């Protein structure tokens, strides 16, 4: 697997050279998105890393024509993702760097989705936009210049994943991590989805604990220790879900840094909770 993270300094040097020494030409994606402010275009136009193309998570990285039973952010068709990637100027052999302004909790979706679609070299700007700001580098305002269309070909299945009908059995035999906030896992609150609680057998593992106050990921050793304490023993398969498949990707980044090969459940709690025939657990314990 290619590098997962890049520093602001490494990205700055690569933008000057127009490529990474250990990769290819740089394609930079700004994936600013939040539940309370899903349209990140105004923030992008007010200042972004030079050359970054804006990526609309709701439009480019999800399919919103699916029924509610598919979840809030079902995967886009591979044809839709490929068309978007070509619009961003991506061709095979490029190095794609993604970032947001929320500790990479949104941009990790682009990282996982592109790698799931077979694109080898996708990296997260460690520390997200704050790292670029703290380094004192310049910003660009307005819309980035439209790049020449890329030629990348994508195909899903390059990373392991979980379908809805596989999740219950996986939770019995493997370690299924719930990346949402602990109060949502316990079922004390549910602001979005139709039922509160968690998938029976899942273990609470809030994704925000994977990073420090500066938004940078903890060291691989620290992450490995964290996940082992949650039950990620040798030989145990690890899966992850969140609310709608966005921050589950952030957890997948942390697991990958720690040396695991996680299986992401893209439909996540939003899909599970929309199926009334499926059981729900509440409280602090997995079952």
PDB file of C-alpha atoms in Angstrom:
ATOM      1  CA  UNK A   1       0.000   0.000   0.000  1.00  0.00           C
ATOM      2  CA  UNK A   2       1.243   3.485  -0.836  1.00  0.00           C
ATOM      3  CA  UNK A   3       1.764   6.118   1.851  1.00  0.00           C
ATOM      4  CA  UNK A   4      -1.394   6.964   3.792  1.00  0.00           C
ATOM      5  CA  UNK A   5      -0.415  10.364   5.194  1.00  0.00           C
ATOM      6  CA  UNK A   6       1.520  13.363   3.958  1.00  0.00           C
ATOM      7  CA  UNK A   7       2.726  16.362   5.948  1.00  0.00           C
ATOM      8  CA  UNK A   8       2.101  19.985   5.020  1.00  0.00           C
ATOM      9  CA  UNK A   9       5.811  20.380   4.302  1.00  0.00           C
ATOM     10  CA  UNK A  10       5.876  17.352   2.003  1.00  0.00           C
ATOM     11  CA  UNK A  11       2.783  18.588   0.163  1.00  0.00           C
ATOM     12  CA  UNK A  12       4.224  22.091  -0.202  1.00  0.00           C
ATOM     13  CA  UNK A  13       7.431  20.707  -1.724  1.00  0.00           C
ATOM     14  CA  UNK A  14       5.457  18.388  -4.017  1.00  0.00           C
ATOM     15  CA  UNK A  15       3.300  21.270  -5.271  1.00  0.00           C
ATOM     16  CA  UNK A  16       6.435  23.236  -6.145  1.00  0.00           C
ATOM     17  CA  UNK A  17       7.976  20.232  -7.913  1.00  0.00           C
ATOM     18  CA  UNK A  18       4.540  19.246  -9.271  1.00  0.00           C
ATOM     19  CA  UNK A  19       5.054  15.687  -8.075  1.00  0.00           C
ATOM     20  CA  UNK A  20       6.113  13.541  -5.129  1.00  0.00           C
ATOM     21  CA  UNK A  21       9.543  11.922  -5.151  1.00  0.00           C
ATOM     22  CA  UNK A  22       7.921   8.619  -4.184  1.00  0.00           C
ATOM     23  CA  UNK A  23       4.758   9.142  -6.220  1.00  0.00           C
ATOM     24  CA  UNK A  24       3.412  10.988  -9.218  1.00  0.00           C
ATOM     25  CA  UNK A  25       1.956  14.362 -10.250  1.00  0.00           C
ATOM     26  CA  UNK A  26      -0.142  15.916  -7.489  1.00  0.00           C
ATOM     27  CA  UNK A  27      -3.922  16.157  -7.653  1.00  0.00           C
ATOM     28  CA  UNK A  28      -5.310  17.987  -4.631  1.00  0.00           C
ATOM     29  CA  UNK A  29      -8.903  17.629  -3.381  1.00  0.00           C
ATOM     30  CA  UNK A  30     -10.676  19.880  -0.861  1.00  0.00           C
ATOM     31  CA  UNK A  31     -13.438  17.782   0.781  1.00  0.00           C
ATOM     32  CA  UNK A  32     -14.891  20.260   3.257  1.00  0.00           C
ATOM     33  CA  UNK A  33     -18.204  18.941   4.620  1.00  0.00           C
ATOM     34  CA  UNK A  34     -20.009  18.826   7.962  1.00  0.00           C
ATOM     35  CA  UNK A  35     -23.403  17.549   9.036  1.00  0.00           C
ATOM     36  CA  UNK A  36     -24.458  21.069  10.012  1.00  0.00           C
ATOM     37  CA  UNK A  37     -22.848  22.674   6.937  1.00  0.00           C
ATOM     38  CA  UNK A  38     -22.746  20.123   4.108  1.00  0.00           C
ATOM     39  CA  UNK A  39     -21.985  22.652   1.361  1.00  0.00           C
ATOM     40  CA  UNK A  40     -18.309  23.546   1.749  1.00  0.00           C
ATOM     41  CA  UNK A  41     -18.091  25.683  -1.393  1.00  0.00           C
ATOM     42  CA  UNK A  42     -18.230  29.053   0.440  1.00  0.00           C
ATOM     43  CA  UNK A  43     -15.361  27.968   2.694  1.00  0.00           C
ATOM     44  CA  UNK A  44     -13.423  26.657  -0.301  1.00  0.00           C
ATOM     45  CA  UNK A  45     -13.819  29.951  -2.161  1.00  0.00           C
ATOM     46  CA  UNK A  46     -12.775  31.968   0.868  1.00  0.00           C
ATOM     47  CA  UNK A  47      -9.427  30.180   0.897  1.00  0.00           C
ATOM     48  CA  UNK A  48      -8.035  26.819  -0.169  1.00  0.00           C
ATOM     49  CA  UNK A  49      -4.651  25.235  -0.783  1.00  0.00           C
ATOM     50  CA  UNK A  50      -3.526  26.385  -4.249  1.00  0.00           C
ATOM     51  CA  UNK A  51      -4.786  24.133  -7.017  1.00  0.00           C
ATOM     52  CA  UNK A  52      -7.232  22.167  -4.863  1.00  0.00           C
ATOM     53  CA  UNK A  53     -10.426  21.055  -6.593  1.00  0.00           C
ATOM     54  CA  UNK A  54     -13.560  21.245  -4.464  1.00  0.00           C
ATOM     55  CA  UNK A  55     -15.275  17.891  -3.868  1.00  0.00           C
ATOM     56  CA  UNK A  56     -18.935  17.892  -2.840  1.00  0.00           C
ATOM     57  CA  UNK A  57     -19.235  14.886  -0.542  1.00  0.00           C
ATOM     58  CA  UNK A  58     -23.029  14.671  -0.832  1.00  0.00           C
ATOM     59  CA  UNK A  59     -22.931  14.926  -4.620  1.00  0.00           C
ATOM     60  CA  UNK A  60     -19.674  13.247  -5.657  1.00  0.00           C
ATOM     61  CA  UNK A  61     -18.999  10.683  -2.925  1.00  0.00           C
ATOM     62  CA  UNK A  62     -22.524   9.391  -2.286  1.00  0.00           C
ATOM     63  CA  UNK A  63     -25.702   8.354  -4.085  1.00  0.00           C
ATOM     64  CA  UNK A  64     -28.781  10.179  -2.848  1.00  0.00           C
ATOM     65  CA  UNK A  65     -31.226   8.567  -5.250  1.00  0.00           C
ATOM     66  CA  UNK A  66     -31.222   5.329  -3.253  1.00  0.00           C
ATOM     67  CA  UNK A  67     -34.113   4.503  -0.864  1.00  0.00           C
ATOM     68  CA  UNK A  68     -33.722   5.169   2.860  1.00  0.00           C
ATOM     69  CA  UNK A  69     -33.092   1.466   3.392  1.00  0.00           C
ATOM     70  CA  UNK A  70     -29.687   1.961   1.707  1.00  0.00           C
ATOM     71  CA  UNK A  71     -28.567   4.552   4.266  1.00  0.00           C
ATOM     72  CA  UNK A  72     -27.884   8.297   4.170  1.00  0.00           C
ATOM     73  CA  UNK A  73     -24.645   8.121   2.167  1.00  0.00           C
ATOM     74  CA  UNK A  74     -24.737   4.965   0.041  1.00  0.00           C
ATOM     75  CA  UNK A  75     -21.786   4.518  -2.260  1.00  0.00           C
ATOM     76  CA  UNK A  76     -22.055   6.230  -5.636  1.00  0.00           C
ATOM     77  CA  UNK A  77     -21.928   4.004  -8.677  1.00  0.00           C
ATOM     78  CA  UNK A  78     -18.373   3.427  -9.826  1.00  0.00           C
ATOM     79  CA  UNK A  79     -19.278   5.168 -13.089  1.00  0.00           C
ATOM     80  CA  UNK A  80     -20.338   8.284 -11.163  1.00  0.00           C
ATOM     81  CA  UNK A  81     -17.160   8.272  -9.089  1.00  0.00           C
ATOM     82  CA  UNK A  82     -14.995   7.731 -12.171  1.00  0.00           C
ATOM     83  CA  UNK A  83     -16.637  10.662 -13.972  1.00  0.00           C
ATOM     84  CA  UNK A  84     -16.006  12.875 -10.931  1.00  0.00           C
ATOM     85  CA  UNK A  85     -12.381  11.740 -10.627  1.00  0.00           C
ATOM     86  CA  UNK A  86     -11.759  12.513 -14.293  1.00  0.00           C
ATOM     87  CA  UNK A  87     -13.392  15.928 -13.784  1.00  0.00           C
ATOM     88  CA  UNK A  88     -10.875  16.545 -10.970  1.00  0.00           C
ATOM     89  CA  UNK A  89      -8.102  15.809 -13.487  1.00  0.00           C
ATOM     90  CA  UNK A  90      -7.041  12.434 -12.067  1.00  0.00           C
ATOM     91  CA  UNK A  91      -5.168   9.931 -14.224  1.00  0.00           C
ATOM     92  CA  UNK A  92      -3.514   6.667 -13.220  1.00  0.00           C
ATOM     93  CA  UNK A  93      -0.024   7.322 -11.888  1.00  0.00           C
ATOM     94  CA  UNK A  94      -1.018  10.543 -10.127  1.00  0.00           C
ATOM     95  CA  UNK A  95      -0.726  11.081  -6.383  1.00  0.00           C
ATOM     96  CA  UNK A  96      -4.031  12.306  -4.947  1.00  0.00           C
ATOM     97  CA  UNK A  97      -3.939  14.299  -1.695  1.00  0.00           C
ATOM     98  CA  UNK A  98      -7.180  14.989   0.169  1.00  0.00           C
ATOM     99  CA  UNK A  99      -7.955  17.307   3.083  1.00  0.00           C
ATOM    100  CA  UNK A 100     -10.772  19.064   4.909  1.00  0.00           C
ATOM    101  CA  UNK A 101     -11.017  21.465   7.847  1.00  0.00           C
ATOM    102  CA  UNK A 102     -12.354  18.922  10.364  1.00  0.00           C
ATOM    103  CA  UNK A 103      -9.415  16.660  11.287  1.00  0.00           C
ATOM    104  CA  UNK A 104      -9.932  14.690   8.057  1.00  0.00           C
ATOM    105  CA  UNK A 105     -13.207  13.199   9.276  1.00  0.00           C
ATOM    106  CA  UNK A 106     -14.801  14.065   5.902  1.00  0.00           C
ATOM    107  CA  UNK A 107     -11.849  13.791   3.522  1.00  0.00           C
ATOM    108  CA  UNK A 108     -11.176  10.232   4.722  1.00  0.00           C
ATOM    109  CA  UNK A 109     -14.319   9.274   2.790  1.00  0.00           C
ATOM    110  CA  UNK A 110     -12.573  10.296  -0.444  1.00  0.00           C
ATOM    111  CA  UNK A 111      -9.420   8.452   0.642  1.00  0.00           C
ATOM    112  CA  UNK A 112     -11.284   5.197   1.294  1.00  0.00           C
ATOM    113  CA  UNK A 113     -13.597   5.430  -1.690  1.00  0.00           C
ATOM    114  CA  UNK A 114     -10.813   6.063  -4.214  1.00  0.00           C
ATOM    115  CA  UNK A 115      -8.730   3.226  -2.772  1.00  0.00           C
ATOM    116  CA  UNK A 116     -11.786   0.964  -2.707  1.00  0.00           C
ATOM    117  CA  UNK A 117     -12.140   1.811  -6.403  1.00  0.00           C
ATOM    118  CA  UNK A 118      -8.579   0.680  -7.106  1.00  0.00           C
ATOM    119  CA  UNK A 119      -6.652   3.974  -7.128  1.00  0.00           C
ATOM    120  CA  UNK A 120      -3.328   3.155  -5.505  1.00  0.00           C
ATOM    121  CA  UNK A 121      -1.835   6.446  -4.292  1.00  0.00           C
ATOM    122  CA  UNK A 122      -4.230   8.519  -2.189  1.00  0.00           C
ATOM    123  CA  UNK A 123      -2.906  10.411   0.845  1.00  0.00           C
ATOM    124  CA  UNK A 124      -4.447  12.447   3.637  1.00  0.00           C
ATOM    125  CA  UNK A 125      -2.909  15.763   4.631  1.00  0.00           C
ATOM    126  CA  UNK A 126      -2.099  14.901   8.245  1.00  0.00           C
ATOM    127  CA  UNK A 127      -3.545  17.586  10.487  1.00  0.00           C
ATOM    128  CA  UNK A 128      -5.883  18.669   7.675  1.00  0.00           C
ATOM    129  CA  UNK A 129      -6.160  22.344   6.690  1.00  0.00           C
ATOM    130  CA  UNK A 130      -4.914  23.476  10.099  1.00  0.00           C
ATOM    131  CA  UNK A 131      -1.526  21.888   9.390  1.00  0.00           C
ATOM    132  CA  UNK A 132      -1.188  23.993   6.221  1.00  0.00           C
ATOM    133  CA  UNK A 133      -2.232  27.122   8.131  1.00  0.00           C
ATOM    134  CA  UNK A 134       0.142  26.435  11.024  1.00  0.00           C
ATOM    135  CA  UNK A 135       3.020  26.007   8.551  1.00  0.00           C
ATOM    136  CA  UNK A 136       2.351  29.529   7.237  1.00  0.00           C
ATOM    137  CA  UNK A 137       1.751  28.553   3.618  1.00  0.00           C
ATOM    138  CA  UNK A 138      -0.305  30.621   1.182  1.00  0.00           C
ATOM    139  CA  UNK A 139      -3.948  30.143   0.255  1.00  0.00           C
ATOM    140  CA  UNK A 140      -5.806  30.688  -3.008  1.00  0.00           C
ATOM    141  CA  UNK A 141      -9.240  32.337  -3.172  1.00  0.00           C
ATOM    142  CA  UNK A 142     -12.147  31.770  -5.518  1.00  0.00           C
ATOM    143  CA  UNK A 143     -12.638  28.647  -7.599  1.00  0.00           C
ATOM    144  CA  UNK A 144      -9.583  26.677  -8.617  1.00  0.00           C
ATOM    145  CA  UNK A 145      -8.732  26.561 -12.307  1.00  0.00           C
ATOM    146  CA  UNK A 146     -10.499  23.686 -14.069  1.00  0.00           C
ATOM    147  CA  UNK A 147      -7.936  20.987 -14.879  1.00  0.00           C
ATOM    148  CA  UNK A 148      -7.667  19.055 -18.104  1.00  0.00           C
ATOM    149  CA  UNK A 149      -9.906  15.961 -17.861  1.00  0.00           C
ATOM    150  CA  UNK A 150      -8.219  12.910 -16.385  1.00  0.00           C
ATOM    151  CA  UNK A 151      -8.265   9.405 -17.804  1.00  0.00           C
ATOM    152  CA  UNK A 152      -8.412   7.221 -14.675  1.00  0.00           C
ATOM    153  CA  UNK A 153     -10.334   3.926 -14.818  1.00  0.00           C
ATOM    154  CA  UNK A 154     -11.901   2.773 -11.552  1.00  0.00           C
ATOM    155  CA  UNK A 155     -13.372  -0.516 -10.361  1.00  0.00           C
ATOM    156  CA  UNK A 156     -14.806  -1.282  -6.918  1.00  0.00           C
ATOM    157  CA  UNK A 157     -13.532  -4.029  -4.649  1.00  0.00           C
ATOM    158  CA  UNK A 158      -9.853  -3.211  -4.069  1.00  0.00           C
ATOM    159  CA  UNK A 159     -10.413  -2.943  -0.286  1.00  0.00           C
ATOM    160  CA  UNK A 160     -12.508  -5.285   1.882  1.00  0.00           C
ATOM    161  CA  UNK A 161     -16.008  -4.142   2.814  1.00  0.00           C
ATOM    162  CA  UNK A 162     -19.173  -5.415   4.494  1.00  0.00           C
ATOM    163  CA  UNK A 163     -22.645  -5.624   2.977  1.00  0.00           C
ATOM    164  CA  UNK A 164     -25.752  -5.354   5.148  1.00  0.00           C
ATOM    165  CA  UNK A 165     -26.440  -9.094   5.038  1.00  0.00           C
ATOM    166  CA  UNK A 166     -22.879  -9.859   6.207  1.00  0.00           C
ATOM    167  CA  UNK A 167     -22.761  -7.617   9.264  1.00  0.00           C
ATOM    168  CA  UNK A 168     -24.563  -9.722  11.883  1.00  0.00           C
ATOM    169  CA  UNK A 169     -22.392 -12.791  11.259  1.00  0.00           C
ATOM    170  CA  UNK A 170     -19.258 -10.635  11.200  1.00  0.00           C
ATOM    171  CA  UNK A 171     -20.136  -9.157  14.615  1.00  0.00           C
ATOM    172  CA  UNK A 172     -20.344 -12.718  15.977  1.00  0.00           C
ATOM    173  CA  UNK A 173     -16.989 -13.913  14.637  1.00  0.00           C
ATOM    174  CA  UNK A 174     -14.906 -10.735  14.301  1.00  0.00           C
ATOM    175  CA  UNK A 175     -14.476  -7.343  15.947  1.00  0.00           C
ATOM    176  CA  UNK A 176     -16.998  -4.747  14.760  1.00  0.00           C
ATOM    177  CA  UNK A 177     -16.147  -1.192  15.829  1.00  0.00           C
ATOM    178  CA  UNK A 178     -18.702   1.623  16.103  1.00  0.00           C
ATOM    179  CA  UNK A 179     -16.957   4.904  15.252  1.00  0.00           C
ATOM    180  CA  UNK A 180     -19.764   7.212  16.434  1.00  0.00           C
ATOM    181  CA  UNK A 181     -19.775   9.250  19.629  1.00  0.00           C
ATOM    182  CA  UNK A 182     -20.240   7.078  22.719  1.00  0.00           C
ATOM    183  CA  UNK A 183     -23.638   8.561  23.612  1.00  0.00           C
ATOM    184  CA  UNK A 184     -25.032   7.581  20.219  1.00  0.00           C
ATOM    185  CA  UNK A 185     -23.583   4.078  20.628  1.00  0.00           C
ATOM    186  CA  UNK A 186     -25.306   3.747  24.005  1.00  0.00           C
ATOM    187  CA  UNK A 187     -28.602   4.938  22.520  1.00  0.00           C
ATOM    188  CA  UNK A 188     -28.884   7.964  24.781  1.00  0.00           C
ATOM    189  CA  UNK A 189     -29.393  10.238  21.782  1.00  0.00           C
ATOM    190  CA  UNK A 190     -30.011   9.826  18.077  1.00  0.00           C
ATOM    191  CA  UNK A 191     -30.311  13.134  16.211  1.00  0.00           C
ATOM    192  CA  UNK A 192     -30.566  11.773  12.667  1.00  0.00           C
ATOM    193  CA  UNK A 193     -31.409   8.110  12.179  1.00  0.00           C
ATOM    194  CA  UNK A 194     -34.753   6.379  12.936  1.00  0.00           C
ATOM    195  CA  UNK A 195     -33.584   4.218  15.876  1.00  0.00           C
ATOM    196  CA  UNK A 196     -31.089   4.755  18.691  1.00  0.00           C
ATOM    197  CA  UNK A 197     -28.473   2.257  19.827  1.00  0.00           C
ATOM    198  CA  UNK A 198     -25.888   0.084  18.107  1.00  0.00           C
ATOM    199  CA  UNK A 199     -25.496  -3.108  16.127  1.00  0.00           C
ATOM    200  CA  UNK A 200     -25.511  -6.035  18.590  1.00  0.00           C
ATOM    201  CA  UNK A 201     -21.958  -7.182  19.220  1.00  0.00           C
ATOM    202  CA  UNK A 202     -20.331  -3.915  18.123  1.00  0.00           C
ATOM    203  CA  UNK A 203     -17.727  -2.252  20.371  1.00  0.00           C
ATOM    204  CA  UNK A 204     -17.705   1.507  20.949  1.00  0.00           C
ATOM    205  CA  UNK A 205     -14.612   3.171  19.451  1.00  0.00           C
ATOM    206  CA  UNK A 206     -15.209   6.902  18.775  1.00  0.00           C
ATOM    207  CA  UNK A 207     -13.094   7.904  15.810  1.00  0.00           C
ATOM    208  CA  UNK A 208     -12.112  11.239  17.336  1.00  0.00           C
ATOM    209  CA  UNK A 209      -9.817   9.332  19.723  1.00  0.00           C
ATOM    210  CA  UNK A 210      -7.587   8.442  16.751  1.00  0.00           C
ATOM    211  CA  UNK A 211      -6.172  11.969  16.554  1.00  0.00           C
ATOM    212  CA  UNK A 212      -4.622  14.486  18.907  1.00  0.00           C
ATOM    213  CA  UNK A 213      -5.783  18.023  19.623  1.00  0.00           C
ATOM    214  CA  UNK A 214      -3.902  19.220  16.540  1.00  0.00           C
ATOM    215  CA  UNK A 215      -5.875  16.843  14.315  1.00  0.00           C
ATOM    216  CA  UNK A 216      -2.864  14.692  13.469  1.00  0.00           C
ATOM    217  CA  UNK A 217      -3.208  10.945  13.718  1.00  0.00           C
ATOM    218  CA  UNK A 218      -1.616   9.278  16.701  1.00  0.00           C
ATOM    219  CA  UNK A 219       1.451   7.143  16.042  1.00  0.00           C
ATOM    220  CA  UNK A 220       0.986   3.628  14.624  1.00  0.00           C
ATOM    221  CA  UNK A 221       2.115   2.161  17.962  1.00  0.00           C
ATOM    222  CA  UNK A 222      -0.422   4.231  19.905  1.00  0.00           C
ATOM    223  CA  UNK A 223      -3.181   3.280  17.490  1.00  0.00           C
ATOM    224  CA  UNK A 224      -2.205  -0.395  17.599  1.00  0.00           C
ATOM    225  CA  UNK A 225      -2.361  -0.336  21.382  1.00  0.00           C
ATOM    226  CA  UNK A 226      -5.763   1.347  21.284  1.00  0.00           C
ATOM    227  CA  UNK A 227      -7.295  -1.197  18.937  1.00  0.00           C
ATOM    228  CA  UNK A 228      -5.756  -4.157  20.744  1.00  0.00           C
ATOM    229  CA  UNK A 229      -7.361  -2.930  23.966  1.00  0.00           C
ATOM    230  CA  UNK A 230     -10.682  -2.929  22.107  1.00  0.00           C
ATOM    231  CA  UNK A 231     -10.203  -6.551  21.059  1.00  0.00           C
ATOM    232  CA  UNK A 232      -8.181  -6.461  17.836  1.00  0.00           C
ATOM    233  CA  UNK A 233      -6.101  -9.516  18.626  1.00  0.00           C
ATOM    234  CA  UNK A 234      -3.946 -11.359  16.107  1.00  0.00           C
ATOM    235  CA  UNK A 235      -6.070 -13.312  13.674  1.00  0.00           C
ATOM    236  CA  UNK A 236      -9.274 -11.376  14.443  1.00  0.00           C
ATOM    237  CA  UNK A 237     -10.967  -9.666  11.487  1.00  0.00           C
ATOM    238  CA  UNK A 238     -11.854  -6.025  12.158  1.00  0.00           C
ATOM    239  CA  UNK A 239     -14.823  -4.181  10.698  1.00  0.00           C
ATOM    240  CA  UNK A 240     -16.046  -0.629  11.235  1.00  0.00           C
ATOM    241  CA  UNK A 241     -19.193   1.449  10.808  1.00  0.00           C
ATOM    242  CA  UNK A 242     -20.397   4.893  11.854  1.00  0.00           C
ATOM    243  CA  UNK A 243     -23.550   6.907  11.237  1.00  0.00           C
ATOM    244  CA  UNK A 244     -23.599   6.957   7.448  1.00  0.00           C
ATOM    245  CA  UNK A 245     -20.220   5.655   6.272  1.00  0.00           C
ATOM    246  CA  UNK A 246     -18.241   8.910   6.442  1.00  0.00           C
ATOM    247  CA  UNK A 247     -16.300   8.760   9.712  1.00  0.00           C
ATOM    248  CA  UNK A 248     -16.044   4.974   9.351  1.00  0.00           C
ATOM    249  CA  UNK A 249     -13.505   5.791   6.652  1.00  0.00           C
ATOM    250  CA  UNK A 250     -11.552   7.876   9.180  1.00  0.00           C
ATOM    251  CA  UNK A 251     -11.484   4.852  11.478  1.00  0.00           C
ATOM    252  CA  UNK A 252     -10.311   2.750   8.528  1.00  0.00           C
ATOM    253  CA  UNK A 253      -7.378   5.132   8.086  1.00  0.00           C
ATOM    254  CA  UNK A 254      -6.395   4.726  11.747  1.00  0.00           C
ATOM    255  CA  UNK A 255      -6.735   0.939  11.562  1.00  0.00           C
ATOM    256  CA  UNK A 256      -4.613   0.856   8.408  1.00  0.00           C
ATOM    257  CA  UNK A 257      -1.931   2.974  10.074  1.00  0.00           C
ATOM    258  CA  UNK A 258      -1.971   0.488  12.964  1.00  0.00           C
ATOM    259  CA  UNK A 259      -1.346  -2.407  10.582  1.00  0.00           C
ATOM    260  CA  UNK A 260      -4.858  -3.845  10.290  1.00  0.00           C
ATOM    261  CA  UNK A 261      -6.907  -4.470   7.150  1.00  0.00           C
ATOM    262  CA  UNK A 262     -10.344  -3.157   8.125  1.00  0.00           C
ATOM    263  CA  UNK A 263     -13.639  -3.997   6.463  1.00  0.00           C
ATOM    264  CA  UNK A 264     -15.863  -0.909   6.148  1.00  0.00           C
ATOM    265  CA  UNK A 265     -19.663  -1.240   6.322  1.00  0.00           C
ATOM    266  CA  UNK A 266     -20.598   1.667   3.992  1.00  0.00           C
ATOM    267  CA  UNK A 267     -24.305   1.670   4.856  1.00  0.00           C
ATOM    268  CA  UNK A 268     -23.443   1.930   8.559  1.00  0.00           C
ATOM    269  CA  UNK A 269     -26.007   2.711  11.252  1.00  0.00           C
ATOM    270  CA  UNK A 270     -28.195   4.739   8.900  1.00  0.00           C
ATOM    271  CA  UNK A 271     -28.807   1.621   6.794  1.00  0.00           C
ATOM    272  CA  UNK A 272     -29.088  -0.841   9.694  1.00  0.00           C
ATOM    273  CA  UNK A 273     -31.542   1.348  11.644  1.00  0.00           C
ATOM    274  CA  UNK A 274     -33.791   1.758   8.581  1.00  0.00           C
ATOM    275  CA  UNK A 275     -34.468  -1.993   8.614  1.00  0.00           C
ATOM    276  CA  UNK A 276     -36.972  -2.561  11.459  1.00  0.00           C
ATOM    277  CA  UNK A 277     -36.483  -6.323  11.248  1.00  0.00           C
ATOM    278  CA  UNK A 278     -32.871  -5.984  12.422  1.00  0.00           C
ATOM    279  CA  UNK A 279     -32.107  -5.990  16.178  1.00  0.00           C
ATOM    280  CA  UNK A 280     -30.723  -3.027  18.109  1.00  0.00           C
ATOM    281  CA  UNK A 281     -28.702  -3.013  21.338  1.00  0.00           C
ATOM    282  CA  UNK A 282     -28.485  -0.109  23.803  1.00  0.00           C
ATOM    283  CA  UNK A 283     -26.296   0.699  26.763  1.00  0.00           C
ATOM    284  CA  UNK A 284     -22.494   0.521  27.158  1.00  0.00           C
ATOM    285  CA  UNK A 285     -22.122  -3.196  26.477  1.00  0.00           C
ATOM    286  CA  UNK A 286     -21.884  -4.767  23.011  1.00  0.00           C
ATOM    287  CA  UNK A 287     -24.984  -6.930  23.563  1.00  0.00           C
TER     288      UNK A 287
END
